[in-house]
Amino acid sequence: MKQLIFYLSTIIFFISCTAPVDNSANLAFEKNAETVLANLEGWQNENTDYSAYADDFVMLETGVGAEKDTITLSEMKETDKKMWEVYDFKMLNEPVLLPGVNADTKKPDGSVRHYSMWKVTRSATDSTEAKSGVIKMYESFDFNAEGKIMYQQVYGDFTGLMMKLHGQE
């Protein structure tokens, strides 16, 4: 009996000494993933909720030959408006959402990455027919402490897509 009490006491001691698990990055990822899904839906429906973005937001400019490295929220809004005037966007799959990590610490930080596939259609004009192409994309979103998008980057073969949509394939 003494041995049983000793073993139980030892087990309880070690269990009580175990540090609590920090689940905050996972909880932040789950919350931020909802924001990303709403953002993708908004883009597709041409009504992005820009209140999900931080005032000091920047987007990495990933295009070949870009004039500058990043664009601001106001510049992104203007670009979005111009894109929606010419193209229609439809996501073809449920995006694969992945938790991101801090580049320095390599630890989960609540950021969200996704892979998705989009059908992009250039609307018909008086002199051209409508034309569509499919692009596979990788995109990442980093969030500030308030849960606002503060940094975004997107990668895909946009040059190839534009060549297809504008008859230069």
CSV table of N, CA and C in Angstrom, one decimal:
chain,number,residue,atom,x,y,z
A,1,MET,N,0.8,-1.2,0.0
A,1,MET,CA,0.0,0.0,0.0
A,1,MET,C,0.9,1.3,0.0
A,2,LYS,N,1.9,1.2,0.8
A,2,LYS,CA,2.8,2.4,0.8
A,2,LYS,C,3.5,2.6,-0.5
A,3,GLN,N,3.8,1.6,-1.2
A,3,GLN,CA,4.4,1.7,-2.6
A,3,GLN,C,3.4,2.3,-3.5
A,4,LEU,N,2.1,1.9,-3.5
A,4,LEU,CA,1.1,2.5,-4.3
A,4,LEU,C,0.9,4.0,-4.1
A,5,ILE,N,0.9,4.3,-2.8
A,5,ILE,CA,0.8,5.8,-2.4
A,5,ILE,C,2.0,6.5,-2.9
A,6,PHE,N,3.2,5.9,-2.8
A,6,PHE,CA,4.4,6.6,-3.2
A,6,PHE,C,4.3,6.8,-4.8
A,7,TYR,N,4.0,5.8,-5.5
A,7,TYR,CA,3.9,5.9,-7.0
A,7,TYR,C,2.8,6.9,-7.4
A,8,LEU,N,1.7,6.8,-6.8
A,8,LEU,CA,0.6,7.8,-7.1
A,8,LEU,C,1.1,9.2,-6.8
A,9,SER,N,1.7,9.4,-5.7
A,9,SER,CA,2.2,10.7,-5.3
A,9,SER,C,3.3,11.2,-6.3
A,10,THR,N,4.1,10.3,-6.7
A,10,THR,CA,5.2,10.7,-7.7
A,10,THR,C,4.6,11.1,-9.0
A,11,ILE,N,3.6,10.3,-9.5
A,11,ILE,CA,2.9,10.6,-10.7
A,11,ILE,C,2.2,12.0,-10.6
A,12,ILE,N,1.5,12.2,-9.5
A,12,ILE,CA,0.8,13.5,-9.4
A,12,ILE,C,1.8,14.6,-9.3
A,13,PHE,N,2.9,14.4,-8.6
A,13,PHE,CA,3.9,15.5,-8.6
A,13,PHE,C,4.4,15.8,-10.0
A,14,PHE,N,4.8,14.9,-10.8
A,14,PHE,CA,5.3,15.1,-12.1
A,14,PHE,C,4.2,15.8,-13.0
A,15,ILE,N,3.0,15.3,-12.9
A,15,ILE,CA,1.9,15.9,-13.7
A,15,ILE,C,1.7,17.4,-13.3
A,16,SER,N,1.8,17.7,-12.0
A,16,SER,CA,1.6,19.0,-11.5
A,16,SER,C,2.8,19.9,-11.9
A,17,CYS,N,3.9,19.4,-12.2
A,17,CYS,CA,5.1,20.2,-12.6
A,17,CYS,C,5.1,20.4,-14.1
A,18,THR,N,4.3,19.8,-14.9
A,18,THR,CA,4.3,20.0,-16.3
A,18,THR,C,3.8,21.4,-16.6
A,19,ALA,N,4.5,22.1,-17.5
A,19,ALA,CA,4.1,23.4,-17.8
A,19,ALA,C,2.9,23.4,-18.7
A,20,PRO,N,2.0,24.3,-18.5
A,20,PRO,CA,0.8,24.4,-19.4
A,20,PRO,C,1.2,24.6,-20.8
A,21,VAL,N,0.4,24.0,-21.7
A,21,VAL,CA,0.7,24.2,-23.2
A,21,VAL,C,0.2,25.5,-23.6
A,22,ASP,N,1.0,26.2,-24.4
A,22,ASP,CA,0.6,27.5,-24.9
A,22,ASP,C,-0.1,27.3,-26.3
A,23,ASN,N,-1.4,27.4,-26.3
A,23,ASN,CA,-2.2,27.2,-27.5
A,23,ASN,C,-2.6,28.5,-28.2
A,24,SER,N,-2.0,29.6,-27.8
A,24,SER,CA,-2.4,30.9,-28.3
A,24,SER,C,-2.2,31.1,-29.8
A,25,ALA,N,-1.1,30.5,-30.3
A,25,ALA,CA,-0.8,30.6,-31.8
A,25,ALA,C,-1.9,29.8,-32.6
A,26,ASN,N,-2.3,28.7,-32.1
A,26,ASN,CA,-3.3,27.9,-32.8
A,26,ASN,C,-4.6,28.6,-32.7
A,27,LEU,N,-5.0,29.2,-31.6
A,27,LEU,CA,-6.2,29.9,-31.5
A,27,LEU,C,-6.2,31.1,-32.4
A,28,ALA,N,-5.1,31.8,-32.5
A,28,ALA,CA,-5.0,33.0,-33.4
A,28,ALA,C,-5.1,32.5,-34.8
A,29,PHE,N,-4.5,31.4,-35.1
A,29,PHE,CA,-4.6,30.9,-36.5
A,29,PHE,C,-6.0,30.6,-36.9
A,30,GLU,N,-6.8,30.0,-36.0
A,30,GLU,CA,-8.2,29.6,-36.3
A,30,GLU,C,-9.0,30.9,-36.5
A,31,LYS,N,-8.8,31.9,-35.7
A,31,LYS,CA,-9.5,33.2,-35.8
A,31,LYS,C,-9.1,33.9,-37.1
A,32,ASN,N,-7.8,33.9,-37.4
A,32,ASN,CA,-7.3,34.6,-38.6
A,32,ASN,C,-7.6,33.9,-39.8
A,33,ALA,N,-7.8,32.6,-39.8
A,33,ALA,CA,-8.2,31.8,-40.9
A,33,ALA,C,-9.6,32.2,-41.3
A,34,GLU,N,-10.4,32.5,-40.4
A,34,GLU,CA,-11.8,33.0,-40.7
A,34,GLU,C,-11.7,34.3,-41.5
A,35,THR,N,-10.8,35.1,-41.0
A,35,THR,CA,-10.6,36.4,-41.7
A,35,THR,C,-10.1,36.2,-43.2
A,36,VAL,N,-9.2,35.3,-43.3
A,36,VAL,CA,-8.7,35.0,-44.7
A,36,VAL,C,-9.8,34.4,-45.6
A,37,LEU,N,-10.6,33.5,-45.1
A,37,LEU,CA,-11.7,32.9,-45.9
A,37,LEU,C,-12.7,34.0,-46.3
A,38,ALA,N,-13.0,34.9,-45.3
A,38,ALA,CA,-13.9,36.0,-45.7
A,38,ALA,C,-13.2,37.0,-46.7
A,39,ASN,N,-11.9,37.2,-46.6
A,39,ASN,CA,-11.2,38.0,-47.5
A,39,ASN,C,-11.3,37.4,-49.0
A,40,LEU,N,-11.0,36.1,-49.0
A,40,LEU,CA,-11.1,35.4,-50.3
A,40,LEU,C,-12.5,35.5,-51.0
A,41,GLU,N,-13.5,35.3,-50.1
A,41,GLU,CA,-14.9,35.3,-50.6
A,41,GLU,C,-15.2,36.8,-51.0
A,42,GLY,N,-14.7,37.8,-50.3
A,42,GLY,CA,-14.9,39.1,-50.7
A,42,GLY,C,-14.3,39.5,-52.0
A,43,TRP,N,-13.1,39.0,-52.2
A,43,TRP,CA,-12.3,39.3,-53.5
A,43,TRP,C,-13.1,38.7,-54.6
A,44,GLN,N,-13.6,37.4,-54.4
A,44,GLN,CA,-14.4,36.8,-55.5
A,44,GLN,C,-15.7,37.5,-55.8
A,45,ASN,N,-16.3,38.1,-54.8
A,45,ASN,CA,-17.5,38.8,-55.0
A,45,ASN,C,-17.4,40.3,-55.2
A,46,GLU,N,-16.1,40.7,-55.3
A,46,GLU,CA,-15.8,42.1,-55.6
A,46,GLU,C,-16.3,43.1,-54.5
A,47,ASN,N,-16.2,42.6,-53.3
A,47,ASN,CA,-16.6,43.5,-52.1
A,47,ASN,C,-15.7,43.2,-50.9
A,48,THR,N,-14.5,43.3,-51.1
A,48,THR,CA,-13.5,43.0,-50.0
A,48,THR,C,-13.8,43.9,-48.8
A,49,ASP,N,-13.8,43.4,-47.6
A,49,ASP,CA,-13.9,44.2,-46.4
A,49,ASP,C,-12.6,44.7,-46.0
A,50,TYR,N,-12.2,45.9,-46.4
A,50,TYR,CA,-10.9,46.5,-46.1
A,50,TYR,C,-10.8,46.9,-44.6
A,51,SER,N,-11.8,46.8,-43.8
A,51,SER,CA,-11.7,47.1,-42.4
A,51,SER,C,-10.9,45.9,-41.7
A,52,ALA,N,-10.7,44.8,-42.4
A,52,ALA,CA,-9.9,43.7,-41.8
A,52,ALA,C,-8.4,44.0,-41.9
A,53,TYR,N,-8.1,45.1,-42.6
A,53,TYR,CA,-6.7,45.5,-42.8
A,53,TYR,C,-6.2,46.5,-41.8
A,54,ALA,N,-5.0,46.4,-41.3
A,54,ALA,CA,-4.4,47.4,-40.4
A,54,ALA,C,-4.1,48.7,-41.2
A,55,ASP,N,-4.1,49.8,-40.5
A,55,ASP,CA,-3.8,51.1,-41.2
A,55,ASP,C,-2.4,51.1,-41.8
A,56,ASP,N,-1.5,50.4,-41.1
A,56,ASP,CA,-0.1,50.4,-41.6
A,56,ASP,C,0.2,49.2,-42.5
A,57,PHE,N,-0.8,48.6,-43.1
A,57,PHE,CA,-0.7,47.4,-43.9
A,57,PHE,C,0.3,47.7,-45.1
A,58,VAL,N,1.0,46.6,-45.5
A,58,VAL,CA,1.8,46.6,-46.7
A,58,VAL,C,1.6,45.3,-47.4
A,59,MET,N,1.7,45.3,-48.7
A,59,MET,CA,1.6,44.1,-49.5
A,59,MET,C,2.9,44.0,-50.2
A,60,LEU,N,3.6,42.9,-50.2
A,60,LEU,CA,4.8,42.6,-50.9
A,60,LEU,C,4.5,42.6,-52.4
A,61,GLU,N,5.2,43.4,-53.2
A,61,GLU,CA,5.0,43.4,-54.6
A,61,GLU,C,5.9,42.3,-55.2
A,62,THR,N,5.3,41.2,-55.7
A,62,THR,CA,6.0,40.1,-56.2
A,62,THR,C,6.2,40.0,-57.7
A,63,GLY,N,5.7,41.0,-58.4
A,63,GLY,CA,5.7,40.9,-59.9
A,63,GLY,C,7.1,41.2,-60.4
A,64,VAL,N,7.4,40.6,-61.5
A,64,VAL,CA,8.7,40.8,-62.2
A,64,VAL,C,8.8,42.3,-62.7
A,65,GLY,N,9.9,43.0,-62.4
A,65,GLY,CA,10.1,44.3,-62.8
A,65,GLY,C,9.2,45.4,-62.1
A,66,ALA,N,8.7,45.0,-60.9
A,66,ALA,CA,7.9,46.0,-60.1
A,66,ALA,C,8.7,47.2,-59.8
A,67,GLU,N,8.1,48.4,-59.9
A,67,GLU,CA,8.7,49.6,-59.6
A,67,GLU,C,9.1,49.9,-58.2
A,68,LYS,N,8.4,49.2,-57.3
A,68,LYS,CA,8.7,49.3,-55.9
A,68,LYS,C,8.4,48.0,-55.2
A,69,ASP,N,8.9,47.8,-53.9
A,69,ASP,CA,8.9,46.5,-53.2
A,69,ASP,C,7.5,46.2,-52.6
A,70,THR,N,6.8,47.3,-52.2
A,70,THR,CA,5.5,47.1,-51.5
A,70,THR,C,4.5,48.1,-52.0
A,71,ILE,N,3.2,47.7,-51.7
A,71,ILE,CA,2.1,48.7,-51.9
A,71,ILE,C,1.4,48.9,-50.7
A,72,THR,N,0.7,50.0,-50.5
A,72,THR,CA,0.0,50.4,-49.3
A,72,THR,C,-1.5,49.9,-49.5
A,73,LEU,N,-2.3,50.1,-48.4
A,73,LEU,CA,-3.7,49.7,-48.5
A,73,LEU,C,-4.4,50.5,-49.5
A,74,SER,N,-4.2,51.8,-49.6
A,74,SER,CA,-4.9,52.7,-50.5
A,74,SER,C,-4.5,52.3,-52.0
A,75,GLU,N,-3.2,51.9,-52.2
A,75,GLU,CA,-2.8,51.5,-53.5
A,75,GLU,C,-3.5,50.2,-53.9
A,76,MET,N,-3.6,49.3,-52.9
A,76,MET,CA,-4.2,48.0,-53.1
A,76,MET,C,-5.7,48.2,-53.5
A,77,LYS,N,-6.4,49.0,-52.8
A,77,LYS,CA,-7.8,49.3,-53.0
A,77,LYS,C,-8.0,49.8,-54.5
A,78,GLU,N,-7.1,50.6,-54.9
A,78,GLU,CA,-7.2,51.2,-56.3
A,78,GLU,C,-6.9,50.1,-57.3
A,79,THR,N,-5.9,49.3,-57.1
A,79,THR,CA,-5.6,48.1,-58.0
A,79,THR,C,-6.8,47.1,-58.0
A,80,ASP,N,-7.3,46.8,-56.8
A,80,ASP,CA,-8.5,45.9,-56.8
A,80,ASP,C,-9.6,46.4,-57.7
A,81,LYS,N,-9.9,47.7,-57.5
A,81,LYS,CA,-11.0,48.3,-58.3
A,81,LYS,C,-10.8,48.2,-59.8
A,82,LYS,N,-9.6,48.4,-60.2
A,82,LYS,CA,-9.2,48.3,-61.6
A,82,LYS,C,-9.3,46.9,-62.1
A,83,MET,N,-8.8,45.9,-61.3
A,83,MET,CA,-8.9,44.5,-61.7
A,83,MET,C,-10.3,44.1,-61.8
A,84,TRP,N,-11.2,44.5,-60.9
A,84,TRP,CA,-12.6,44.0,-61.0
A,84,TRP,C,-13.4,44.7,-62.2
A,85,GLU,N,-12.9,45.8,-62.7
A,85,GLU,CA,-13.5,46.4,-63.8
A,85,GLU,C,-13.3,45.6,-65.1
A,86,VAL,N,-12.2,44.8,-65.1
A,86,VAL,CA,-11.8,44.1,-66.3
A,86,VAL,C,-11.9,42.6,-66.2
A,87,TYR,N,-11.8,42.1,-65.0
A,87,TYR,CA,-11.7,40.6,-64.8
A,87,TYR,C,-12.8,40.2,-63.8
A,88,ASP,N,-13.2,38.9,-63.9
A,88,ASP,CA,-14.0,38.2,-62.9
A,88,ASP,C,-13.2,37.1,-62.3
A,89,PHE,N,-13.3,36.9,-61.0
A,89,PHE,CA,-12.5,35.9,-60.3
A,89,PHE,C,-13.4,34.9,-59.6
A,90,LYS,N,-13.1,33.6,-59.8
A,90,LYS,CA,-13.9,32.6,-59.2
A,90,LYS,C,-12.9,31.5,-58.6
A,91,MET,N,-13.0,31.3,-57.3
A,91,MET,CA,-12.1,30.3,-56.7
A,91,MET,C,-12.7,28.9,-57.1
A,92,LEU,N,-11.8,28.0,-57.6
A,92,LEU,CA,-12.3,26.7,-58.0
A,92,LEU,C,-12.2,25.6,-57.0
A,93,ASN,N,-11.5,25.9,-55.9
A,93,ASN,CA,-11.4,24.9,-54.8
A,93,ASN,C,-11.5,25.5,-53.5
A,94,GLU,N,-11.7,24.6,-52.5
A,94,GLU,CA,-11.7,25.1,-51.1
A,94,GLU,C,-10.2,25.3,-50.8
A,95,PRO,N,-9.8,26.5,-50.4
A,95,PRO,CA,-8.4,26.8,-50.2
A,95,PRO,C,-7.8,25.9,-49.1
A,96,VAL,N,-6.6,25.5,-49.3
A,96,VAL,CA,-5.9,24.7,-48.3
A,96,VAL,C,-5.2,25.7,-47.4
A,97,LEU,N,-5.7,25.8,-46.1
A,97,LEU,CA,-5.2,26.8,-45.2
A,97,LEU,C,-4.1,26.1,-44.3
A,98,LEU,N,-3.0,26.8,-44.1
A,98,LEU,CA,-1.9,26.3,-43.3
A,98,LEU,C,-1.5,27.4,-42.3
A,99,PRO,N,-1.1,27.0,-41.1
A,99,PRO,CA,-0.6,27.9,-40.1
A,99,PRO,C,0.8,28.3,-40.5
A,100,GLY,N,1.1,29.6,-40.4
A,100,GLY,CA,2.5,30.1,-40.7
A,100,GLY,C,3.3,30.2,-39.4
A,101,VAL,N,4.6,30.5,-39.7
A,101,VAL,CA,5.5,30.7,-38.6
A,101,VAL,C,6.2,32.0,-38.7
A,102,ASN,N,6.8,32.4,-37.6
A,102,ASN,CA,7.6,33.6,-37.5
A,102,ASN,C,8.9,33.4,-38.2
A,103,ALA,N,9.3,34.2,-39.2
A,103,ALA,CA,10.5,34.0,-40.0
A,103,ALA,C,11.8,33.9,-39.1
A,104,ASP,N,11.8,34.6,-38.0
A,104,ASP,CA,13.0,34.6,-37.1
A,104,ASP,C,13.0,33.4,-36.2
A,105,THR,N,11.9,33.2,-35.5
A,105,THR,CA,11.8,32.1,-34.5
A,105,THR,C,11.5,30.8,-35.0
A,106,LYS,N,10.8,30.7,-36.2
A,106,LYS,CA,10.3,29.5,-36.8
A,106,LYS,C,9.2,28.8,-36.0
A,107,LYS,N,8.6,29.6,-35.1
A,107,LYS,CA,7.5,29.1,-34.3
A,107,LYS,C,6.2,29.6,-34.8
A,108,PRO,N,5.1,28.9,-34.7
A,108,PRO,CA,3.8,29.3,-35.1
A,108,PRO,C,3.4,30.7,-34.5
A,109,ASP,N,2.8,31.5,-35.4
A,109,ASP,CA,2.5,32.9,-34.9
A,109,ASP,C,1.1,33.4,-35.2
A,110,GLY,N,0.3,32.5,-35.6
A,110,GLY,CA,-1.1,32.9,-36.0
A,110,GLY,C,-1.3,33.3,-37.4
A,111,SER,N,-0.2,33.4,-38.2
A,111,SER,CA,-0.4,33.8,-39.6
A,111,SER,C,-1.0,32.7,-40.4
A,112,VAL,N,-1.5,33.0,-41.5
A,112,VAL,CA,-2.2,32.1,-42.4
A,112,VAL,C,-1.7,32.1,-43.8
A,113,ARG,N,-1.4,30.9,-44.3
A,113,ARG,CA,-1.0,30.7,-45.7
A,113,ARG,C,-2.1,29.9,-46.4
A,114,HIS,N,-2.2,30.0,-47.7
A,114,HIS,CA,-3.2,29.2,-48.4
A,114,HIS,C,-2.7,28.9,-49.8
A,115,TYR,N,-3.1,27.8,-50.3
A,115,TYR,CA,-3.0,27.4,-51.7
A,115,TYR,C,-4.4,27.4,-52.3
A,116,SER,N,-4.6,28.0,-53.4
A,116,SER,CA,-5.9,28.0,-54.1
A,116,SER,C,-5.7,28.0,-55.6
A,117,MET,N,-6.8,27.7,-56.2
A,117,MET,CA,-6.9,27.8,-57.7
A,117,MET,C,-8.0,28.7,-58.1
A,118,TRP,N,-7.7,29.6,-59.0
A,118,TRP,CA,-8.7,30.6,-59.4
A,118,TRP,C,-8.9,30.6,-61.0
A,119,LYS,N,-10.2,30.7,-61.4
A,119,LYS,CA,-10.5,31.0,-62.8
A,119,LYS,C,-10.7,32.5,-62.9
A,120,VAL,N,-9.9,33.0,-63.8
A,120,VAL,CA,-9.9,34.5,-64.1
A,120,VAL,C,-10.5,34.7,-65.5
A,121,THR,N,-11.5,35.5,-65.6
A,121,THR,CA,-12.1,35.7,-66.9
A,121,THR,C,-12.0,37.2,-67.3
A,122,ARG,N,-11.5,37.4,-68.5
A,122,ARG,CA,-11.5,38.8,-69.0
A,122,ARG,C,-12.8,39.0,-69.7
A,123,SER,N,-13.6,40.0,-69.3
A,123,SER,CA,-14.9,40.2,-69.9
A,123,SER,C,-14.8,40.6,-71.3
A,124,ALA,N,-15.8,40.2,-72.1
A,124,ALA,CA,-15.9,40.6,-73.5
A,124,ALA,C,-16.1,42.1,-73.7
A,125,THR,N,-15.5,42.6,-74.7
A,125,THR,CA,-15.7,44.0,-75.1
A,125,THR,C,-16.3,44.0,-76.5
A,126,ASP,N,-16.5,45.2,-77.1
A,126,ASP,CA,-17.1,45.3,-78.4
A,126,ASP,C,-16.2,44.6,-79.5
A,127,SER,N,-14.9,44.6,-79.2
A,127,SER,CA,-14.0,44.0,-80.2
A,127,SER,C,-13.3,42.7,-79.8
A,128,THR,N,-13.6,42.2,-78.5
A,128,THR,CA,-12.9,41.0,-78.1
A,128,THR,C,-13.9,40.1,-77.4
A,129,GLU,N,-13.7,38.8,-77.5
A,129,GLU,CA,-14.5,37.8,-76.8
A,129,GLU,C,-14.0,37.7,-75.4
A,130,ALA,N,-14.9,37.2,-74.5
A,130,ALA,CA,-14.5,36.8,-73.2
A,130,ALA,C,-13.4,35.7,-73.2
A,131,LYS,N,-12.5,35.8,-72.3
A,131,LYS,CA,-11.4,34.7,-72.3
A,131,LYS,C,-11.1,34.4,-70.9
A,132,SER,N,-10.8,33.1,-70.6
A,132,SER,CA,-10.6,32.7,-69.2
A,132,SER,C,-9.3,31.9,-69.1
A,133,GLY,N,-8.7,31.9,-67.9
A,133,GLY,CA,-7.5,31.2,-67.6
A,133,GLY,C,-7.6,30.8,-66.2
A,134,VAL,N,-6.8,29.7,-65.8
A,134,VAL,CA,-6.8,29.2,-64.4
A,134,VAL,C,-5.4,29.5,-63.9
A,135,ILE,N,-5.3,30.0,-62.7
A,135,ILE,CA,-4.0,30.2,-62.0
A,135,ILE,C,-4.0,29.6,-60.6
A,136,LYS,N,-2.9,28.9,-60.3
A,136,LYS,CA,-2.7,28.4,-59.0
A,136,LYS,C,-1.9,29.4,-58.2
A,137,MET,N,-2.4,29.6,-57.0
A,137,MET,CA,-1.8,30.7,-56.2
A,137,MET,C,-1.4,30.2,-54.8
A,138,TYR,N,-0.3,30.8,-54.3
A,138,TYR,CA,0.1,30.7,-52.9
A,138,TYR,C,0.0,32.1,-52.3
A,139,GLU,N,-0.6,32.2,-51.1
A,139,GLU,CA,-0.7,33.6,-50.5
A,139,GLU,C,-0.5,33.5,-49.0
A,140,SER,N,0.0,34.5,-48.4
A,140,SER,CA,0.2,34.5,-47.0
A,140,SER,C,-0.3,35.8,-46.4
A,141,PHE,N,-0.8,35.7,-45.2
A,141,PHE,CA,-1.3,36.9,-44.5
A,141,PHE,C,-0.7,36.8,-43.1
A,142,ASP,N,-0.1,37.9,-42.7
A,142,ASP,CA,0.4,38.1,-41.3
A,142,ASP,C,-0.5,39.1,-40.6
A,143,PHE,N,-0.7,38.9,-39.3
A,143,PHE,CA,-1.7,39.7,-38.5
A,143,PHE,C,-1.0,40.4,-37.4
A,144,ASN,N,-1.6,41.6,-37.0
A,144,ASN,CA,-1.1,42.3,-35.8
A,144,ASN,C,-1.8,41.8,-34.6
A,145,ALA,N,-1.5,42.3,-33.4
A,145,ALA,CA,-2.1,41.9,-32.2
A,145,ALA,C,-3.6,42.1,-32.1
A,146,GLU,N,-4.1,43.0,-32.9
A,146,GLU,CA,-5.6,43.3,-32.9
A,146,GLU,C,-6.3,42.4,-33.9
A,147,GLY,N,-5.6,41.5,-34.6
A,147,GLY,CA,-6.2,40.6,-35.5
A,147,GLY,C,-6.5,41.2,-36.9
A,148,LYS,N,-5.8,42.3,-37.2
A,148,LYS,CA,-5.9,42.9,-38.5
A,148,LYS,C,-4.7,42.5,-39.4
A,149,ILE,N,-5.0,42.4,-40.7
A,149,ILE,CA,-4.0,42.0,-41.7
A,149,ILE,C,-3.0,43.1,-41.8
A,150,MET,N,-1.7,42.8,-41.5
A,150,MET,CA,-0.7,43.8,-41.6
A,150,MET,C,0.3,43.6,-42.8
A,151,TYR,N,0.3,42.4,-43.3
A,151,TYR,CA,1.3,42.0,-44.3
A,151,TYR,C,0.7,40.9,-45.2
A,152,GLN,N,0.8,41.1,-46.5
A,152,GLN,CA,0.2,40.1,-47.4
A,152,GLN,C,1.2,39.9,-48.6
A,153,GLN,N,1.3,38.7,-49.1
A,153,GLN,CA,2.0,38.5,-50.3
A,153,GLN,C,1.3,37.4,-51.1
A,154,VAL,N,1.4,37.4,-52.4
A,154,VAL,CA,0.8,36.4,-53.2
A,154,VAL,C,1.7,36.1,-54.4
A,155,TYR,N,1.7,34.8,-54.7
A,155,TYR,CA,2.6,34.2,-55.7
A,155,TYR,C,1.8,33.4,-56.7
A,156,GLY,N,2.0,33.6,-57.9
A,156,GLY,CA,1.4,32.8,-59.0
A,156,GLY,C,1.9,33.3,-60.3
A,157,ASP,N,1.6,32.6,-61.4
A,157,ASP,CA,2.2,33.0,-62.7
A,157,ASP,C,1.2,34.0,-63.4
A,158,PHE,N,1.2,35.2,-62.8
A,158,PHE,CA,0.4,36.2,-63.3
A,158,PHE,C,0.8,36.7,-64.7
A,159,THR,N,2.0,36.6,-65.1
A,159,THR,CA,2.5,37.0,-66.4
A,159,THR,C,1.9,36.0,-67.4
A,160,GLY,N,2.0,34.7,-67.1
A,160,GLY,CA,1.4,33.7,-68.0
A,160,GLY,C,-0.1,33.9,-68.1
A,161,LEU,N,-0.8,34.2,-67.0
A,161,LEU,CA,-2.2,34.4,-67.1
A,161,LEU,C,-2.6,35.6,-67.9
A,162,MET,N,-1.9,36.7,-67.8
A,162,MET,CA,-2.2,37.9,-68.6
A,162,MET,C,-1.9,37.6,-70.0
A,163,MET,N,-0.9,36.9,-70.3
A,163,MET,CA,-0.6,36.6,-71.7
A,163,MET,C,-1.7,35.8,-72.3
A,164,LYS,N,-2.2,34.8,-71.6
A,164,LYS,CA,-3.4,34.0,-72.1
A,164,LYS,C,-4.6,34.8,-72.2
A,165,LEU,N,-4.9,35.7,-71.3
A,165,LEU,CA,-6.2,36.5,-71.3
A,165,LEU,C,-6.1,37.5,-72.4
A,166,HIS,N,-4.9,38.0,-72.8
A,166,HIS,CA,-4.8,39.0,-73.8
A,166,HIS,C,-4.3,38.5,-75.1
A,167,GLY,N,-4.4,37.2,-75.3
A,167,GLY,CA,-4.1,36.6,-76.6
A,167,GLY,C,-2.6,36.6,-77.0
A,168,GLN,N,-1.7,36.5,-76.0
A,168,GLN,CA,-0.3,36.4,-76.3
A,168,GLN,C,0.3,35.1,-75.9
A,169,GLU,N,-0.5,34.1,-75.9
A,169,GLU,CA,0.0,32.8,-75.4
A,169,GLU,C,0.8,32.1,-76.5
